[in-house]
Coordinates of N, CA and C in Angstrom, one line a residue:
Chain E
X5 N -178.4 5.1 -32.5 CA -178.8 6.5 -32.3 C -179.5 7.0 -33.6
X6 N -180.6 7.9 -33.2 CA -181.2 8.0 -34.6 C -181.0 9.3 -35.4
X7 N -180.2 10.3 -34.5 CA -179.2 11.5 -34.9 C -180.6 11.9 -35.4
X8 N -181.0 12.8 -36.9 CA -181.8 13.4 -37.1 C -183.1 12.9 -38.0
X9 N -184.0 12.9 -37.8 CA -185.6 12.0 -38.0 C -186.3 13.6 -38.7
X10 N -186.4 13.0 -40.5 CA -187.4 13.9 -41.1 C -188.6 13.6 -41.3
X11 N -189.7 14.0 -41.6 CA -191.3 13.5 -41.9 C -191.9 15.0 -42.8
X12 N -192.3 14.5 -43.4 CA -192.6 13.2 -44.2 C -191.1 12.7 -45.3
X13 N -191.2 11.7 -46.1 CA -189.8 11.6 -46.7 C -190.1 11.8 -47.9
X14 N -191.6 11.7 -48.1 CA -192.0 12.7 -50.1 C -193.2 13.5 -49.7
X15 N -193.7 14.0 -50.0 CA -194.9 14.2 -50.3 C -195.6 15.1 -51.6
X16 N -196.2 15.1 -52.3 CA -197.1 15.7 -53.6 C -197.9 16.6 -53.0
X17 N -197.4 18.1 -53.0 CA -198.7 19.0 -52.8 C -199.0 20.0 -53.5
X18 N -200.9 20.3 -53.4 CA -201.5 21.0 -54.5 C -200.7 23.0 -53.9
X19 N -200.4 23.7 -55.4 CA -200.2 25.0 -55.4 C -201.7 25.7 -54.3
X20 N -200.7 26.7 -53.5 CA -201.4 27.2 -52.7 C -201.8 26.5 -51.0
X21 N -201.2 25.6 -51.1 CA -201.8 24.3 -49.6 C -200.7 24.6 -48.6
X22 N -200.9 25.0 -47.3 CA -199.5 24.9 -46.3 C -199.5 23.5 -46.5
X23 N -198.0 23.4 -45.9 CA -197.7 22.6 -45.3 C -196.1 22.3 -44.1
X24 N -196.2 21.6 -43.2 CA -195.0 21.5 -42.3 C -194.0 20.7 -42.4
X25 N -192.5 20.6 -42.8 CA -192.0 19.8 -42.9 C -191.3 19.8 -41.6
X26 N -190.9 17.8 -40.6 CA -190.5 17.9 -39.3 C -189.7 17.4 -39.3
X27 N -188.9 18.3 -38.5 CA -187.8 17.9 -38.0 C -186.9 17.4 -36.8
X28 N -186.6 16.5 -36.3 CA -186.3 16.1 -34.6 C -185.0 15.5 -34.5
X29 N -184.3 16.4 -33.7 CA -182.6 15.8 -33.2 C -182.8 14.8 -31.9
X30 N -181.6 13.8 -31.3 CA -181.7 13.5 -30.7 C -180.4 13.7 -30.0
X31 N -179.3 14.2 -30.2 CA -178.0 14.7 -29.8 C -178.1 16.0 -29.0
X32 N -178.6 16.4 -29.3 CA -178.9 17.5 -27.7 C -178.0 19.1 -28.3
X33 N -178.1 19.1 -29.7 CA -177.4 20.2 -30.3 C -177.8 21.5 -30.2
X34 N -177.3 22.6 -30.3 CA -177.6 23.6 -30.0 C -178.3 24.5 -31.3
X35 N -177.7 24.5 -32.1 CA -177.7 24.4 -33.4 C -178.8 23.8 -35.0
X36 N -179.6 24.5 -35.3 CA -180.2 23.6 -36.3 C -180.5 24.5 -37.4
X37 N -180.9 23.7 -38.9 CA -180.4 24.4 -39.9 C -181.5 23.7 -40.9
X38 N -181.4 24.4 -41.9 CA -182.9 23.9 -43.0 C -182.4 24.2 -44.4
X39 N -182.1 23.2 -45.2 CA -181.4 23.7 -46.5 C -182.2 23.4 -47.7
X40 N -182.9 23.9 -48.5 CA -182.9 22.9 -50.0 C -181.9 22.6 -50.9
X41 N -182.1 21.4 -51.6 CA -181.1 21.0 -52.4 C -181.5 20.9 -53.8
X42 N -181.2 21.9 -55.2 CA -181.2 21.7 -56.3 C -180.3 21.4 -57.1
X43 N -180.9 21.0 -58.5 CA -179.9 20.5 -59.1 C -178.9 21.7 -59.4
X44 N -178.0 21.5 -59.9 CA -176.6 22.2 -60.2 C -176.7 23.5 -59.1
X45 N -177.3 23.8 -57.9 CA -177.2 24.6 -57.0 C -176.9 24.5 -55.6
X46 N -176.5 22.8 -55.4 CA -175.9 22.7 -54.0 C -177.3 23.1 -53.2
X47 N -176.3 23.4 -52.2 CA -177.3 23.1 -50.8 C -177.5 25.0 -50.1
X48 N -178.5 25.0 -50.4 CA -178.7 26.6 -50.1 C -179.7 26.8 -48.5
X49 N -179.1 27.5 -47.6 CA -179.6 28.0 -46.4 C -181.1 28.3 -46.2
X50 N -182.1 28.0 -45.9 CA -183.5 28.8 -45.4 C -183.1 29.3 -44.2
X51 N -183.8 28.8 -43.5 CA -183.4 29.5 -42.3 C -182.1 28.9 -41.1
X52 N -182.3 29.0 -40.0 CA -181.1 28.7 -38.8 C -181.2 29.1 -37.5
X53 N -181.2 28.1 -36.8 CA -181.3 28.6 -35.5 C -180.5 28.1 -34.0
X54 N -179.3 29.1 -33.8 CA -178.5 29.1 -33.0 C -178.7 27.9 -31.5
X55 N -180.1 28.0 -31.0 CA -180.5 27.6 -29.8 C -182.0 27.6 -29.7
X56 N -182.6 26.9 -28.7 CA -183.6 27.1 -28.7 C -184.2 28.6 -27.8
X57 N -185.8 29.1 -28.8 CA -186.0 30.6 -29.1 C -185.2 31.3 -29.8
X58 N -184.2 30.9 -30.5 CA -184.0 32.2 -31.6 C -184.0 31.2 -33.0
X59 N -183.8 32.0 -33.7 CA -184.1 31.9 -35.4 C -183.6 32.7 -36.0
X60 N -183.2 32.9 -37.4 CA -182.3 33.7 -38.1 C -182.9 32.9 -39.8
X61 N -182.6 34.1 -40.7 CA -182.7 34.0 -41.9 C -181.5 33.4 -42.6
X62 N -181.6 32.6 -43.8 CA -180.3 32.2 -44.3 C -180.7 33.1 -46.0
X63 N -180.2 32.2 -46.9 CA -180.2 32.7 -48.3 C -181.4 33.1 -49.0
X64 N -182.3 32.2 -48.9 CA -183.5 31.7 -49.6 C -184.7 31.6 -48.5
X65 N -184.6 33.0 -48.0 CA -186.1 32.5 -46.6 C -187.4 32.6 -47.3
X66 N -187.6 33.5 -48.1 CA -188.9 33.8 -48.5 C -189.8 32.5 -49.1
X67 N -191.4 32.7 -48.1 CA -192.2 31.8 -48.7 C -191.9 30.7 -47.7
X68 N -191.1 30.8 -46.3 CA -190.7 29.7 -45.5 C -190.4 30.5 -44.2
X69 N -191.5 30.0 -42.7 CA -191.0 30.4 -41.7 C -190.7 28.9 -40.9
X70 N -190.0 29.5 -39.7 CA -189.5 28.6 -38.7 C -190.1 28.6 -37.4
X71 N -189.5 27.8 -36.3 CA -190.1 28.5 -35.0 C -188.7 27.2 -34.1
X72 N -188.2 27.4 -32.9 CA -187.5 26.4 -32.2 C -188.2 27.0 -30.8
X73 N -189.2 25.4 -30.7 CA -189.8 26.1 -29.1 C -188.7 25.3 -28.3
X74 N -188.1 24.6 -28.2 CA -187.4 23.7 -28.0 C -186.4 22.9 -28.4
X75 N -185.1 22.3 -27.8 CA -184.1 21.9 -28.9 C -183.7 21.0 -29.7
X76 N -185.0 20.0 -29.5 CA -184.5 19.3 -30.1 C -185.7 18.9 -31.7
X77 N -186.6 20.0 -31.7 CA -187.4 19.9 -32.8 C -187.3 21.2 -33.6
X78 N -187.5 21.2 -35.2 CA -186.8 22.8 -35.9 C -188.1 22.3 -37.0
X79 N -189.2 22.7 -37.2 CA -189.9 22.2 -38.0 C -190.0 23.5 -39.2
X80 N -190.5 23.4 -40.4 CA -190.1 24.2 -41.5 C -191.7 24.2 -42.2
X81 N -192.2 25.6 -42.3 CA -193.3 25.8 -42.6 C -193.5 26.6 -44.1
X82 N -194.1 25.6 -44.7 CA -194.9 26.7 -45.9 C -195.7 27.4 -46.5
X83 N -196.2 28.7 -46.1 CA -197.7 29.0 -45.8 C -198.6 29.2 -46.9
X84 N -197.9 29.1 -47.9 CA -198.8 29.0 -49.2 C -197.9 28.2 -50.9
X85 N -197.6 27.2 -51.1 CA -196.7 26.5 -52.0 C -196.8 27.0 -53.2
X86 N -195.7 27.3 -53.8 CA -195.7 27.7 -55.1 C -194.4 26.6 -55.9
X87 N -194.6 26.2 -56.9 CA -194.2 25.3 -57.6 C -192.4 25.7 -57.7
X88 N -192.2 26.7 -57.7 CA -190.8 27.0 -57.6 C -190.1 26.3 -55.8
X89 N -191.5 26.1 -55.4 CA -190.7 25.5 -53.8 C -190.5 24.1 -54.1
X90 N -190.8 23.1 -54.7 CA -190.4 21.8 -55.3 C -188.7 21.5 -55.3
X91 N -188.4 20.5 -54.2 CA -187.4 20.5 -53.8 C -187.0 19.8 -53.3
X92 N -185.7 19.1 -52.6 CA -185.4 18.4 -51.7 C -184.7 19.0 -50.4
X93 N -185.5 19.0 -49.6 CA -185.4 19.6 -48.1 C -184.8 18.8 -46.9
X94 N -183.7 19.4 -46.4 CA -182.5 18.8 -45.4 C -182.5 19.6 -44.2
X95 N -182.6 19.1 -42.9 CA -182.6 19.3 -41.8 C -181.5 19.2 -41.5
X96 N -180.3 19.7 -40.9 CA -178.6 19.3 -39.8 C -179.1 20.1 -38.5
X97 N -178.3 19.5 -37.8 CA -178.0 20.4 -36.6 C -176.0 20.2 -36.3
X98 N -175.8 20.7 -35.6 CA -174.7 20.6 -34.9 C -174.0 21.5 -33.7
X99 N -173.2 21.1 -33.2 CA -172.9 21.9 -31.6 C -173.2 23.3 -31.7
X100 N -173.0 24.1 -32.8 CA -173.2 25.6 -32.9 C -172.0 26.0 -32.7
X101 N -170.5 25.2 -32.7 CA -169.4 25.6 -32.9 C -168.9 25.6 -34.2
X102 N -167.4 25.0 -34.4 CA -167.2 25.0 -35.4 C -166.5 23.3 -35.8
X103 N -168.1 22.6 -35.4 CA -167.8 21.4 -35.9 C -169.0 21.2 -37.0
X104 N -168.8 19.4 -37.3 CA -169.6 19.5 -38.5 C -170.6 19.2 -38.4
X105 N -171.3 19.2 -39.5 CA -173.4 19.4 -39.4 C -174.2 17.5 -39.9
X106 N -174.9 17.3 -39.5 CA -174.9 16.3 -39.5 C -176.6 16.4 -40.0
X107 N -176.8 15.2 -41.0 CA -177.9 15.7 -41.5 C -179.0 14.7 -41.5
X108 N -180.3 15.1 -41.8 CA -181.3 14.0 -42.3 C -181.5 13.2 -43.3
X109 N -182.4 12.3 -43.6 CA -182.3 11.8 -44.7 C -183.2 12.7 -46.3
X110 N -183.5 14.3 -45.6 CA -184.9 14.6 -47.0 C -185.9 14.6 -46.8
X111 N -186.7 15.3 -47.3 CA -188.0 15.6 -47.9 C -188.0 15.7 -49.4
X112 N -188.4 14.5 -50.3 CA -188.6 15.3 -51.3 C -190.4 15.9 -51.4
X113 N -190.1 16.8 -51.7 CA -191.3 18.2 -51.8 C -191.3 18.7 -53.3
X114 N -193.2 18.2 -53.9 CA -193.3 18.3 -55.0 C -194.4 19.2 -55.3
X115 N -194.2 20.5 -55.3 CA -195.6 21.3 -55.3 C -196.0 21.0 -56.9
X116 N -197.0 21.1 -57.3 CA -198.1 20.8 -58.6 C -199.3 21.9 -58.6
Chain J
X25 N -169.0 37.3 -45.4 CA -170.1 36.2 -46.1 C -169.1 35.4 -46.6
X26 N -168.9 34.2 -46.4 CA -168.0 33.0 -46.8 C -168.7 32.9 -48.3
X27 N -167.5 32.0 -49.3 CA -168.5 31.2 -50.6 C -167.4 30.4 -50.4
X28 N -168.3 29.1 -51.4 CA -167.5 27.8 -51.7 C -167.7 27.6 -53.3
X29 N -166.5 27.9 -53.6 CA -166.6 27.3 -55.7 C -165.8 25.9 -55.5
X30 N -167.1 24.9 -56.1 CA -166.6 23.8 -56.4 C -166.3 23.3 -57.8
X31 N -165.2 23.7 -58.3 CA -164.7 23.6 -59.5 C -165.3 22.6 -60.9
X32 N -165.6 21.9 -60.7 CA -166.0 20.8 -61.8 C -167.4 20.3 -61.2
X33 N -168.4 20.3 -62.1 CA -169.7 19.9 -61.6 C -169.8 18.1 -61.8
X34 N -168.8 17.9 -63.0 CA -169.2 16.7 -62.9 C -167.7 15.8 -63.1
X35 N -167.2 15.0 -62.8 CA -165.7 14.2 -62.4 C -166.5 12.9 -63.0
X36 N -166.1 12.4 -64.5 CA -165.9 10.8 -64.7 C -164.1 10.4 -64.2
X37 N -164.3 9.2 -64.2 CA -163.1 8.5 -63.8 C -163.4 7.5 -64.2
X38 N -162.2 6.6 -64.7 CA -161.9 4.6 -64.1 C -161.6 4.4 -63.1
X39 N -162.3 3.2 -62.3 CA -161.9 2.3 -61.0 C -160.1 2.4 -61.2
X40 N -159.8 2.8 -60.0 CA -158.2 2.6 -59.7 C -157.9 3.4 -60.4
X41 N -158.3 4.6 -60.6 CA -157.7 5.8 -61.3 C -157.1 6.7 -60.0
X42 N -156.6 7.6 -60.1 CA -156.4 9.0 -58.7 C -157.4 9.9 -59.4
X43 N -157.9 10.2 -58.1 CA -159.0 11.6 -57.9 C -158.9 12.5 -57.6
X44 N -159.0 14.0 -58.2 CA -158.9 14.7 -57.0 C -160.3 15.8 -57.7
X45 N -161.3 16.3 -56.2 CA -161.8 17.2 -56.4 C -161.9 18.4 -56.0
X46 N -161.8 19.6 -56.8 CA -161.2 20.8 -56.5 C -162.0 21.7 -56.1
X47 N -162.0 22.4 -54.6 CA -162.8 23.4 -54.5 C -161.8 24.2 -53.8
X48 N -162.4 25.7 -53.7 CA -161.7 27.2 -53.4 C -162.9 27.7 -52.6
X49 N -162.2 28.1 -51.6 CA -163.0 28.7 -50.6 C -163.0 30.5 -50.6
X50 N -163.7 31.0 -50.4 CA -163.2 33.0 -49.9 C -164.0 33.2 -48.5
X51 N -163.3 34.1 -47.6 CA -163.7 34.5 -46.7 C -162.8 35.6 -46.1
X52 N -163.5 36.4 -45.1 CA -162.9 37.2 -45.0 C -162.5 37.2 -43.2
X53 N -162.9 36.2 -42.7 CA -162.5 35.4 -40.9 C -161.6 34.0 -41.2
X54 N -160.9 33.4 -40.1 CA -160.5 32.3 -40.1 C -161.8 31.1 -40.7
X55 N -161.7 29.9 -41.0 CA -162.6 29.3 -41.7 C -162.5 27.6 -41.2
X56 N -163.0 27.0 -41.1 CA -163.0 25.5 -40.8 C -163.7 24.8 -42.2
X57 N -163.2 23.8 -42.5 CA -163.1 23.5 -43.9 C -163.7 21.8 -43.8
X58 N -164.5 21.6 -44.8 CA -165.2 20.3 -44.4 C -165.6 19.5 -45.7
X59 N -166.1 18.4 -46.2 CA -166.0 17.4 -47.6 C -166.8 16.9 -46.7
X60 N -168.0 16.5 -47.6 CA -169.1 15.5 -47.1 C -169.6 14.9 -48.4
X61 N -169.9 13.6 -48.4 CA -170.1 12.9 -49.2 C -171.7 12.8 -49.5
X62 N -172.5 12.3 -50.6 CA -174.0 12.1 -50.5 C -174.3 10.9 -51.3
X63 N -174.7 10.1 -51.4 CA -175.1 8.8 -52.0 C -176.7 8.8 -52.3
X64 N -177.0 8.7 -53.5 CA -178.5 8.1 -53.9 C -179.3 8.4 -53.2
X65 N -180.1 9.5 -52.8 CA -181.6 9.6 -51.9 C -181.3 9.2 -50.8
X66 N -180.0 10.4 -50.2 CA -179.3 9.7 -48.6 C -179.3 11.6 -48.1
X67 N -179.0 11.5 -47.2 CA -178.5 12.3 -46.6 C -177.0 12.7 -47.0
X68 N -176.1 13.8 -46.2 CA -174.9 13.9 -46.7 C -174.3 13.7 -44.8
X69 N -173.6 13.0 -45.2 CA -172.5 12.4 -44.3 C -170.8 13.2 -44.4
X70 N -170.4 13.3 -43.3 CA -169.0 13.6 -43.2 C -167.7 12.9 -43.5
X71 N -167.0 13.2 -44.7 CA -165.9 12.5 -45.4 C -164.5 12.8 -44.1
X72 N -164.4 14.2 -44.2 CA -163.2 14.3 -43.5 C -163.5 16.5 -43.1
X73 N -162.5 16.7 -42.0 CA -162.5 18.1 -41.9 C -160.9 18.6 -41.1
X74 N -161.2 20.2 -41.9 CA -160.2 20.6 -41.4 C -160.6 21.4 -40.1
X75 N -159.6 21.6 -38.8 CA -160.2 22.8 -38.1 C -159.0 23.5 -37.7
X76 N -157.8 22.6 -37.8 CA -156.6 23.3 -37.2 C -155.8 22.1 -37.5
X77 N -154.6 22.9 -37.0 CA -152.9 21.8 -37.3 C -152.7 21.2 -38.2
X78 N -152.4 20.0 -38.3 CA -152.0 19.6 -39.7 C -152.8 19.9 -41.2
X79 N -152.1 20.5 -41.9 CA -153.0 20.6 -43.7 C -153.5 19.7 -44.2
X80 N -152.9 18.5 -43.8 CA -152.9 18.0 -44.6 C -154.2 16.2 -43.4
X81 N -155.0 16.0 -43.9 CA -156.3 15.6 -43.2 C -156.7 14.2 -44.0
X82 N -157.2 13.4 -43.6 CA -157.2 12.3 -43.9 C -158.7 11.8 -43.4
X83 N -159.6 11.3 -44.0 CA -161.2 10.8 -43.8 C -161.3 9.6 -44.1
X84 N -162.5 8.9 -44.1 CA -162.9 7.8 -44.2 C -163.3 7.4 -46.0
X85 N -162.9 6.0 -46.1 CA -162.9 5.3 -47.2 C -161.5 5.8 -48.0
X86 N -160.3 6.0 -47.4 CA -159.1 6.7 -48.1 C -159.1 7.6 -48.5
X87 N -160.0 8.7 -48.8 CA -159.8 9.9 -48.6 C -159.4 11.3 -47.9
X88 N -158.2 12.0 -48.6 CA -157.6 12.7 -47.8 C -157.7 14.7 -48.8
X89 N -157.3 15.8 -48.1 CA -157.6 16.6 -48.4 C -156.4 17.6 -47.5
X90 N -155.9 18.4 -48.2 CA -155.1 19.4 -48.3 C -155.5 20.7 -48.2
X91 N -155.5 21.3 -47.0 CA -155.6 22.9 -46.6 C -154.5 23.9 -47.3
X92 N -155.1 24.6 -48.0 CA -154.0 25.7 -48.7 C -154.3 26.8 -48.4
X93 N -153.5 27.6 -47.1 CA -154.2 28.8 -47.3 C -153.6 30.3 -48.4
X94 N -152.7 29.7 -48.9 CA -152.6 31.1 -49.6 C -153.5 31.1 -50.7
X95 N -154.0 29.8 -51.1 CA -154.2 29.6 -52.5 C -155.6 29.1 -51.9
X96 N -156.2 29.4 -51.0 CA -157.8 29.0 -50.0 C -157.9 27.9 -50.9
X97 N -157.7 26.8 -50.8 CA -158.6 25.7 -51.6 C -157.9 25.0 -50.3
X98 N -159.1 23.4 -50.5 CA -159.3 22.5 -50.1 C -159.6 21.4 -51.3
X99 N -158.6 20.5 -51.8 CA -158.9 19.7 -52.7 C -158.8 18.4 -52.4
X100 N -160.2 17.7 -52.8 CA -160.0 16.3 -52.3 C -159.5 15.2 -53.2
X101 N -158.8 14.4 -52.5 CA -157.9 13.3 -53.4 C -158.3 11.8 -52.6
X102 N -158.1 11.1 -53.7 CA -158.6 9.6 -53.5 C -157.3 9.0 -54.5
X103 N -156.1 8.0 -54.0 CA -155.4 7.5 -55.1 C -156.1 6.4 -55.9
X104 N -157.0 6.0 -55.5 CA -157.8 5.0 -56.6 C -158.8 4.7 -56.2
X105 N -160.2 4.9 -56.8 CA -160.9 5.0 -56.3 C -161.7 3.7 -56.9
X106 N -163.2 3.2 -56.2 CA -163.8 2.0 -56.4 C -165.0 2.6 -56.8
X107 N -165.6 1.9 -57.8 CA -167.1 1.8 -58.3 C -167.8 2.5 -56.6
X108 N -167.8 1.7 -55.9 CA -168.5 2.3 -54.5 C -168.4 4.2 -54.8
X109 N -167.2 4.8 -54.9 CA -167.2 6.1 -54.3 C -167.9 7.2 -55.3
X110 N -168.9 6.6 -56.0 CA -169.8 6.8 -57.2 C -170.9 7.6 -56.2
X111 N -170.9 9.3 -56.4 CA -171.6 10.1 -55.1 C -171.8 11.2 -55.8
X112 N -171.9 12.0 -55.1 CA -171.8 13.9 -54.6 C -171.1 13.9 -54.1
X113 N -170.4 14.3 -54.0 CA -169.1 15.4 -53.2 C -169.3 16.7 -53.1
X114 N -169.5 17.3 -51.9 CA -169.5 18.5 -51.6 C -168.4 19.2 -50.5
X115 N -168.1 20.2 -50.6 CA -166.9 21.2 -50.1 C -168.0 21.8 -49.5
X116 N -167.5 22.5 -47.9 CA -168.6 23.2 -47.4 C -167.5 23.8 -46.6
X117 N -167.9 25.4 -45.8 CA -166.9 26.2 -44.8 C -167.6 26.5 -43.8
X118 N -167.3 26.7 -42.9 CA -167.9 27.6 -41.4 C -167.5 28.6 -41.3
X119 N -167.9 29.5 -40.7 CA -167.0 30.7 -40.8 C -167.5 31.5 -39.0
X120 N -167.2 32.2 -38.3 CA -168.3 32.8 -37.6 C -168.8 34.2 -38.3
X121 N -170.1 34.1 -38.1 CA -170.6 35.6 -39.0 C -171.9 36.1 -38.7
X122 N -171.7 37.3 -38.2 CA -173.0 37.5 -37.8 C -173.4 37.0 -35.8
X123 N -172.7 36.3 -35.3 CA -173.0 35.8 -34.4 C -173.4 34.3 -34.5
X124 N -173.1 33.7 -35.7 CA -173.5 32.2 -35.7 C -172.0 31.6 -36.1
X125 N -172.3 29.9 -36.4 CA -171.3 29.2 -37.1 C -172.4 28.9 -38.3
X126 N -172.7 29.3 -39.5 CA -173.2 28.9 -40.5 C -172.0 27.9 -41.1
X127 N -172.9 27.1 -41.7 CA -172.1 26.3 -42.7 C -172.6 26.3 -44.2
X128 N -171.6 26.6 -44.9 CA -171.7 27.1 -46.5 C -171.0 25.8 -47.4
X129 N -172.2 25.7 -48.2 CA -172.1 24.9 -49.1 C -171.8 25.0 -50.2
X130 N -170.7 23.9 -51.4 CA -170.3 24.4 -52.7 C -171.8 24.1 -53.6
X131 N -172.0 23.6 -54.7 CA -172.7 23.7 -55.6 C -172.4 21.4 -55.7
X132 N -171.4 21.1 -55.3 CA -171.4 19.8 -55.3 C -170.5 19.2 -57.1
X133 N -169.9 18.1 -56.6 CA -169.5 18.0 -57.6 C -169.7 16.4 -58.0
X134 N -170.4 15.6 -58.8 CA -171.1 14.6 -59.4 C -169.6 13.7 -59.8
X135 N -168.8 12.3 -58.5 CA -167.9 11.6 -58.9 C -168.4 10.6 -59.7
X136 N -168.2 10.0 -61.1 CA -168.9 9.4 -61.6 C -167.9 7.8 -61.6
X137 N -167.6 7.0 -61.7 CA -166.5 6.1 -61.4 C -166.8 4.8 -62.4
X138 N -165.9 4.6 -63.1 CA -166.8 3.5 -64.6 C -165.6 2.5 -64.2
X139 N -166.3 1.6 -64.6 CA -165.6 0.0 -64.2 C -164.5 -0.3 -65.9

């Protein structure tokens, strides 16, 4: 089972360039979720989305939208990169209860 | 709005030593309580969780963790641990809020484990 599949797994981009990071479940979850990871600041929220068609803000949205046309893809958009977005980026999903979140392997994202 | 303080950013140890890593939870709903491990340019994987009944919870690679609710922590313990369990450790909570189950993450805590 390939549970959750990220793309790209690095990529180098120039200040000011969108870009899309993808995301695809294969567990049929209701639930999906977009985090970055820094150093000494854990794992902080972008966005979230309950089901497919809704979306919701987490900690750190700004400078990052979302969209879920469907459930089993949560893809994470940057519409203009600023070097403070340089990061490591994690996709989970899970039932949307109160079990646990199960994650991708990363994006590391290196804006310049 | 749940938070997770994970006590110690960074844990050296000796192989075959006892571990324990300390985090405290606050919230102001019931909470489900969870320890996920992360290894080298991996993803983070599930150690062990709490959701109900027994406090006291038991996960994979001998790791076990203790629900406290007066004193909200969840602290994870290893009685001896191996070069292998050389990770991230993070404490994370659910809570419902807002109409979701968000899941909240500590700040992580760096097991370092010397031979």
């Amino acid at each position: 089972t390939a549970g959750i599949t990220q793309a790209p797994t690095s990529q180098i981009l120039a200040a000011g360039r969108s870009m899309t990071l993808r995301c695809t479940q294969d567990m049929r979850h209701n639930a999906m979720y977009w985090y970055r990871q820094d150093l000494g600041l854990g794992l902080r929220l972008i966005h979230y989305s309950n089901t497919a068609g809704t979306t919701g803000k987490g900690e750190v949205p700004d400078g990052y939208s979302v969209s879920r046309a469907n459930t089993d893809d949560f893809p994470l958009t940057l519409a203009s990169a600023v070097p403070s977005q340089t990061s490591v980026y994690f996709c989970a999903s899970s039932t949307g209860t109160a079990g646990e979140a199960f994650f991708g392997q990363g994006t590391r994202l290196t804006v310049v | 709005a749940q938070s997770v303080t994970q006590l110690d950013s960074q844990v050296p140890v000796f192989e075959e030593a006892p571990v324990e890593l300390r985090c405290n939870y606050s919230s102001s709903v019931s909470v489900y309580l969870f320890w996920y491990v992360q290894y080298p340019n991996q993803g983070l994987q599930l150690l062990l969780k709490y959701l109900s009944g027994s406090t006291l919870v038991k996960g994979i690679n001998g790791f076990e963790a203790e629900f406290n609710k007066s004193q909200t922590s969840f602290h994870l313990r290893k009685p001896s641990v191996h070069i292998s369990d050389t990770a991230e450790y993070f404490c994370a909570v659910t809570a419902w809020a807002g109409g979701s189950y968000i899941p909240t993450f500590g700040r992580g805590t760096s097991l370092i484990v010397h031979p």
